[in-house]
mmCIF file of C-alpha atoms in Angstrom:
data_model
loop_
_atom_site.group_PDB
_atom_site.id
_atom_site.type_symbol
_atom_site.label_atom_id
_atom_site.label_comp_id
_atom_site.label_asym_id
_atom_site.label_seq_id
_atom_site.Cartn_x
_atom_site.Cartn_y
_atom_site.Cartn_z
ATOM 1 C CA UNK Q 1 -9.138 4.746 13.828
ATOM 2 C CA UNK Q 2 -5.716 5.982 12.932
ATOM 3 C CA UNK Q 3 -5.520 8.512 10.112
ATOM 4 C CA UNK Q 4 -2.542 9.290 7.956
ATOM 5 C CA UNK Q 5 -2.781 12.304 5.694
ATOM 6 C CA UNK Q 6 -0.457 13.271 2.879
ATOM 7 C CA UNK Q 7 -0.001 16.536 1.053
ATOM 8 C CA UNK Q 8 -0.029 17.540 -1.658
ATOM 9 C CA UNK Q 9 -2.264 15.096 -3.506
ATOM 10 C CA UNK Q 10 -0.716 16.021 -6.843
ATOM 11 C CA UNK Q 11 2.539 17.733 -7.801
ATOM 12 C CA UNK Q 12 3.791 18.676 -11.251
ATOM 13 C CA UNK Q 13 7.431 19.732 -11.523
ATOM 14 C CA UNK Q 14 9.863 20.516 -14.291
ATOM 15 C CA UNK Q 15 12.642 17.993 -14.603
ATOM 16 C CA UNK Q 16 15.498 19.142 -12.394
ATOM 17 C CA UNK Q 17 13.276 20.817 -9.816
ATOM 18 C CA UNK Q 18 12.981 19.518 -6.261
ATOM 19 C CA UNK Q 19 9.923 17.767 -4.842
ATOM 20 C CA UNK Q 20 8.651 17.225 -1.311
ATOM 21 C CA UNK Q 21 5.703 15.271 0.067
ATOM 22 C CA UNK Q 22 4.545 15.468 3.665
ATOM 23 C CA UNK Q 23 2.871 12.857 5.815
ATOM 24 C CA UNK Q 24 0.983 13.546 9.053
ATOM 25 C CA UNK Q 25 -0.499 11.054 11.495
ATOM 26 C CA UNK Q 26 -3.276 11.608 14.022
ATOM 27 C CA UNK Q 27 -1.355 9.447 16.503
ATOM 28 C CA UNK Q 28 2.259 8.725 17.393
ATOM 29 C CA UNK Q 29 3.781 6.109 15.131
ATOM 30 C CA UNK Q 30 6.196 3.334 16.096
ATOM 31 C CA UNK Q 31 7.722 3.596 12.653
ATOM 32 C CA UNK Q 32 6.924 4.923 9.208
ATOM 33 C CA UNK Q 33 7.562 3.501 5.788
ATOM 34 C CA UNK Q 34 7.609 4.967 2.313
ATOM 35 C CA UNK Q 35 6.496 3.235 -0.855
ATOM 36 C CA UNK Q 36 6.565 4.182 -4.532
ATOM 37 C CA UNK Q 37 3.945 3.085 -7.029
ATOM 38 C CA UNK Q 38 4.688 3.599 -10.705
ATOM 39 C CA UNK Q 39 1.701 4.254 -13.014
ATOM 40 C CA UNK Q 40 -0.100 0.957 -13.592
ATOM 41 C CA UNK Q 41 2.109 -0.826 -11.072
ATOM 42 C CA UNK Q 42 2.062 -1.853 -7.449
ATOM 43 C CA UNK Q 43 3.645 -0.229 -4.381
ATOM 44 C CA UNK Q 44 7.315 -0.960 -3.823
ATOM 45 C CA UNK Q 45 9.001 -0.479 -0.453
ATOM 46 C CA UNK Q 46 11.530 2.346 -0.367
ATOM 47 C CA UNK Q 47 12.589 2.804 3.238
ATOM 48 C CA UNK Q 48 11.615 2.602 6.899
ATOM 49 C CA UNK Q 49 12.205 5.166 9.640
ATOM 50 C CA UNK Q 50 12.066 4.180 13.283
ATOM 51 C CA UNK Q 51 13.821 6.743 15.477
ATOM 52 C CA UNK Q 52 12.568 10.177 16.443
ATOM 53 C CA UNK Q 53 14.211 12.800 14.235
ATOM 54 C CA UNK Q 54 15.762 10.181 11.990
ATOM 55 C CA UNK Q 55 17.032 11.230 8.562
ATOM 56 C CA UNK Q 56 17.936 8.733 5.856
ATOM 57 C CA UNK Q 57 19.180 9.276 2.320
ATOM 58 C CA UNK Q 58 18.973 7.182 -0.810
ATOM 59 C CA UNK Q 59 20.842 8.945 -3.603
ATOM 60 C CA UNK Q 60 18.600 11.927 -4.440
ATOM 61 C CA UNK Q 61 15.894 10.952 -1.930
ATOM 62 C CA UNK Q 62 15.919 12.232 1.653
ATOM 63 C CA UNK Q 63 13.501 10.851 4.231
ATOM 64 C CA UNK Q 64 12.837 12.430 7.599
ATOM 65 C CA UNK Q 65 10.861 11.309 10.676
ATOM 66 C CA UNK Q 66 9.595 14.029 12.970
ATOM 67 C CA UNK Q 67 10.744 14.493 16.530
ATOM 68 C CA UNK Q 68 7.285 13.640 17.856
ATOM 69 C CA UNK Q 69 7.031 10.636 15.497
ATOM 70 C CA UNK Q 70 3.782 11.951 14.076
ATOM 71 C CA UNK Q 71 5.024 13.312 10.777
ATOM 72 C CA UNK Q 72 7.441 12.491 8.017
ATOM 73 C CA UNK Q 73 8.658 13.885 4.734
ATOM 74 C CA UNK Q 74 10.207 12.674 1.506
ATOM 75 C CA UNK Q 75 12.321 15.108 -0.490
ATOM 76 C CA UNK Q 76 13.633 14.421 -3.981
ATOM 77 C CA UNK Q 77 16.445 16.619 -5.245
ATOM 78 C CA UNK Q 78 16.689 17.396 -8.964
ATOM 79 C CA UNK Q 79 13.812 15.240 -10.137
ATOM 80 C CA UNK Q 80 14.148 12.984 -13.147
ATOM 81 C CA UNK Q 81 11.475 11.443 -15.359
ATOM 82 C CA UNK Q 82 12.142 8.110 -13.660
ATOM 83 C CA UNK Q 83 10.790 9.614 -10.410
ATOM 84 C CA UNK Q 84 7.257 9.693 -11.831
ATOM 85 C CA UNK Q 85 4.730 7.824 -9.709
ATOM 86 C CA UNK Q 86 2.730 8.009 -6.510
ATOM 87 C CA UNK Q 87 4.555 8.113 -3.199
ATOM 88 C CA UNK Q 88 2.842 6.695 -0.125
ATOM 89 C CA UNK Q 89 3.748 6.829 3.516
ATOM 90 C CA UNK Q 90 2.497 4.108 5.853
ATOM 91 C CA UNK Q 91 2.406 4.075 9.619
ATOM 92 C CA UNK Q 92 2.436 0.826 11.527
ATOM 93 C CA UNK Q 93 0.171 0.069 14.474
ATOM 94 C CA UNK Q 94 0.684 -3.481 15.685
ATOM 95 C CA UNK Q 95 0.135 -5.754 12.727
ATOM 96 C CA UNK Q 96 -1.754 -3.161 10.701
ATOM 97 C CA UNK Q 97 -0.424 -0.528 8.349
ATOM 98 C CA UNK Q 98 -2.215 2.752 7.716
ATOM 99 C CA UNK Q 99 -1.379 4.253 4.349
ATOM 100 C CA UNK Q 100 -1.469 7.900 3.497
ATOM 101 C CA UNK Q 101 -3.531 9.108 0.577
ATOM 102 C CA UNK Q 102 -0.416 9.382 -1.577
ATOM 103 C CA UNK Q 103 1.197 12.156 -3.609
ATOM 104 C CA UNK Q 104 1.179 11.721 -7.365
ATOM 105 C CA UNK Q 105 4.328 13.182 -8.928
ATOM 106 C CA UNK Q 106 4.471 14.205 -12.570
ATOM 107 C CA UNK Q 107 7.834 15.261 -13.994
ATOM 108 C CA UNK Q 108 7.727 17.417 -17.098
ATOM 109 C CA UNK Q 109 10.773 16.886 -19.348
ATOM 110 C CA UNK X 1 7.356 -8.809 -5.362
ATOM 111 C CA UNK X 2 8.290 -11.453 -7.910
ATOM 112 C CA UNK X 3 7.200 -14.060 -5.356
ATOM 113 C CA UNK X 4 3.564 -12.938 -5.163
ATOM 114 C CA UNK X 5 1.085 -13.885 -7.854
ATOM 115 C CA UNK X 6 -2.334 -12.353 -8.268
ATOM 116 C CA UNK X 7 -4.630 -13.553 -10.961
ATOM 117 C CA UNK X 8 -6.247 -12.503 -13.106
ATOM 118 C CA UNK X 9 -4.892 -9.001 -13.788
ATOM 119 C CA UNK X 10 -8.303 -7.803 -14.972
ATOM 120 C CA UNK X 11 -11.647 -9.229 -13.879
ATOM 121 C CA UNK X 12 -15.154 -8.316 -14.979
ATOM 122 C CA UNK X 13 -18.308 -9.385 -13.181
ATOM 123 C CA UNK X 14 -21.998 -8.625 -13.191
ATOM 124 C CA UNK X 15 -23.565 -7.035 -10.160
ATOM 125 C CA UNK X 16 -24.936 -9.604 -7.707
ATOM 126 C CA UNK X 17 -22.239 -12.198 -8.353
ATOM 127 C CA UNK X 18 -19.603 -13.246 -5.866
ATOM 128 C CA UNK X 19 -16.049 -13.283 -7.165
ATOM 129 C CA UNK X 20 -12.838 -14.712 -5.681
ATOM 130 C CA UNK X 21 -9.472 -13.066 -6.208
ATOM 131 C CA UNK X 22 -6.404 -15.242 -6.006
ATOM 132 C CA UNK X 23 -3.206 -14.454 -4.106
ATOM 133 C CA UNK X 24 -0.315 -16.934 -3.968
ATOM 134 C CA UNK X 25 3.167 -16.389 -2.526
ATOM 135 C CA UNK X 26 6.377 -18.411 -2.493
ATOM 136 C CA UNK X 27 8.279 -16.092 -0.156
ATOM 137 C CA UNK X 28 7.503 -18.221 2.916
ATOM 138 C CA UNK X 29 6.174 -15.152 4.715
ATOM 139 C CA UNK X 30 3.685 -15.744 7.518
ATOM 140 C CA UNK X 31 1.717 -12.515 7.256
ATOM 141 C CA UNK X 32 -0.517 -11.675 4.312
ATOM 142 C CA UNK X 33 -2.734 -8.685 3.616
ATOM 143 C CA UNK X 34 -5.484 -7.559 1.273
ATOM 144 C CA UNK X 35 -5.852 -3.893 0.371
ATOM 145 C CA UNK X 36 -8.251 -1.999 -1.794
ATOM 146 C CA UNK X 37 -7.056 1.018 -3.767
ATOM 147 C CA UNK X 38 -9.385 3.692 -5.092
ATOM 148 C CA UNK X 39 -8.310 6.899 -6.844
ATOM 149 C CA UNK X 40 -7.321 9.568 -4.363
ATOM 150 C CA UNK X 41 -7.844 7.343 -1.311
ATOM 151 C CA UNK X 42 -4.604 5.462 -0.963
ATOM 152 C CA UNK X 43 -4.645 1.857 0.235
ATOM 153 C CA UNK X 44 -7.267 0.643 2.678
ATOM 154 C CA UNK X 45 -6.936 -2.598 4.608
ATOM 155 C CA UNK X 46 -9.611 -5.237 4.045
ATOM 156 C CA UNK X 47 -8.290 -8.310 5.877
ATOM 157 C CA UNK X 48 -4.996 -9.618 7.149
ATOM 158 C CA UNK X 49 -3.663 -12.928 8.364
ATOM 159 C CA UNK X 50 -0.676 -13.567 10.595
ATOM 160 C CA UNK X 51 -0.740 -17.366 10.432
ATOM 161 C CA UNK X 52 -2.592 -20.205 8.768
ATOM 162 C CA UNK X 53 -6.238 -20.605 9.813
ATOM 163 C CA UNK X 54 -6.303 -17.176 11.431
ATOM 164 C CA UNK X 55 -7.282 -13.786 10.015
ATOM 165 C CA UNK X 56 -8.538 -10.405 11.227
ATOM 166 C CA UNK X 57 -10.771 -7.736 9.753
ATOM 167 C CA UNK X 58 -9.292 -4.490 8.575
ATOM 168 C CA UNK X 59 -11.039 -1.134 8.340
ATOM 169 C CA UNK X 60 -13.279 -2.038 5.381
ATOM 170 C CA UNK X 61 -14.037 -5.769 5.764
ATOM 171 C CA UNK X 62 -17.789 -5.498 5.176
ATOM 172 C CA UNK X 63 -18.821 -7.340 2.013
ATOM 173 C CA UNK X 64 -15.587 -9.336 1.837
ATOM 174 C CA UNK X 65 -14.460 -12.727 3.109
ATOM 175 C CA UNK X 66 -11.120 -14.534 3.204
ATOM 176 C CA UNK X 67 -9.622 -17.895 4.061
ATOM 177 C CA UNK X 68 -6.094 -18.985 4.992
ATOM 178 C CA UNK X 69 -5.937 -22.742 4.677
ATOM 179 C CA UNK X 70 -2.349 -22.760 3.418
ATOM 180 C CA UNK X 71 0.588 -20.503 4.169
ATOM 181 C CA UNK X 72 1.043 -19.811 0.465
ATOM 182 C CA UNK X 73 -2.525 -18.802 -0.328
ATOM 183 C CA UNK X 74 -4.852 -16.036 0.868
ATOM 184 C CA UNK X 75 -7.878 -15.746 -1.453
ATOM 185 C CA UNK X 76 -10.314 -12.857 -1.159
ATOM 186 C CA UNK X 77 -14.003 -13.200 -2.005
ATOM 187 C CA UNK X 78 -15.877 -10.081 -2.972
ATOM 188 C CA UNK X 79 -19.510 -10.807 -2.170
ATOM 189 C CA UNK X 80 -22.665 -9.267 -3.574
ATOM 190 C CA UNK X 81 -23.029 -7.427 -0.267
ATOM 191 C CA UNK X 82 -20.100 -5.149 -1.131
ATOM 192 C CA UNK X 83 -21.717 -1.891 -2.262
ATOM 193 C CA UNK X 84 -18.909 -0.551 -4.449
ATOM 194 C CA UNK X 85 -16.721 -3.478 -5.480
ATOM 195 C CA UNK X 86 -15.079 -1.883 -8.509
ATOM 196 C CA UNK X 87 -11.490 -1.168 -7.455
ATOM 197 C CA UNK X 88 -7.859 -2.220 -7.690
ATOM 198 C CA UNK X 89 -7.129 -5.025 -5.208
ATOM 199 C CA UNK X 90 -3.633 -5.565 -3.882
ATOM 200 C CA UNK X 91 -2.345 -8.548 -1.955
ATOM 201 C CA UNK X 92 0.789 -8.206 0.153
ATOM 202 C CA UNK X 93 3.021 -10.254 2.401
ATOM 203 C CA UNK X 94 5.116 -8.950 5.269
ATOM 204 C CA UNK X 95 8.547 -9.785 6.579
ATOM 205 C CA UNK X 96 9.455 -7.817 9.684
ATOM 206 C CA UNK X 97 8.133 -4.326 8.900
ATOM 207 C CA UNK X 98 8.470 -4.439 5.123
ATOM 208 C CA UNK X 99 5.520 -5.288 2.913
ATOM 209 C CA UNK X 100 5.832 -6.893 -0.507
ATOM 210 C CA UNK X 101 2.994 -6.322 -2.932
ATOM 211 C CA UNK X 102 1.645 -8.442 -5.726
ATOM 212 C CA UNK X 103 0.829 -6.970 -9.143
ATOM 213 C CA UNK X 104 -2.843 -6.465 -8.239
ATOM 214 C CA UNK X 105 -6.198 -7.379 -9.749
ATOM 215 C CA UNK X 106 -8.395 -4.697 -11.263
ATOM 216 C CA UNK X 107 -12.017 -5.692 -10.664
ATOM 217 C CA UNK X 108 -14.854 -4.083 -12.570
ATOM 218 C CA UNK X 109 -18.438 -4.834 -11.594
ATOM 219 C CA UNK X 110 -21.256 -3.609 -13.818
#
């Protein structure tokens, strides 16, 4: 079946440093979504990317979809303690969603 | 996510017992999903349903069963056949491509 890998699995940064997580799919994706899960919480939808090479920004967060639609990245500029949590990508195949393994971000004040 | 209720938040069962996890939604979404989350493995799809009285197996359906008798409800039964049932279970609905997750049920089987 479809596989979606994410790296790194864990990332510790000093507050103010940048952070990037990468998502790679074994197959071409029709679209990709990003979710954030706070510690002890549930995943919350952040954004969806559909077009090849698409770049979207949400304040300090920048999301990119690869040209081949097989990879994606999430970049956070100048991290804050509120950014703590696990970030998941998810690729859609028909009615199913394949989630990446997630990147757990710790921000050290 | 305020429109999806999962109860209870924590559930404890003895090995060999079946247990049913509740998922109720008032978002009027047709599609509903059940995921299992284990540390370091992300979310894995157990079952999903696009409409009432219809559901499909996900990647890890063995040892689980579901029903979809009402649009609002999609209960998941963890049977004794599930080898490693201890996990965090998340229910979700979908509108277009966006999924909305419930607060989850943490099941511990000893």
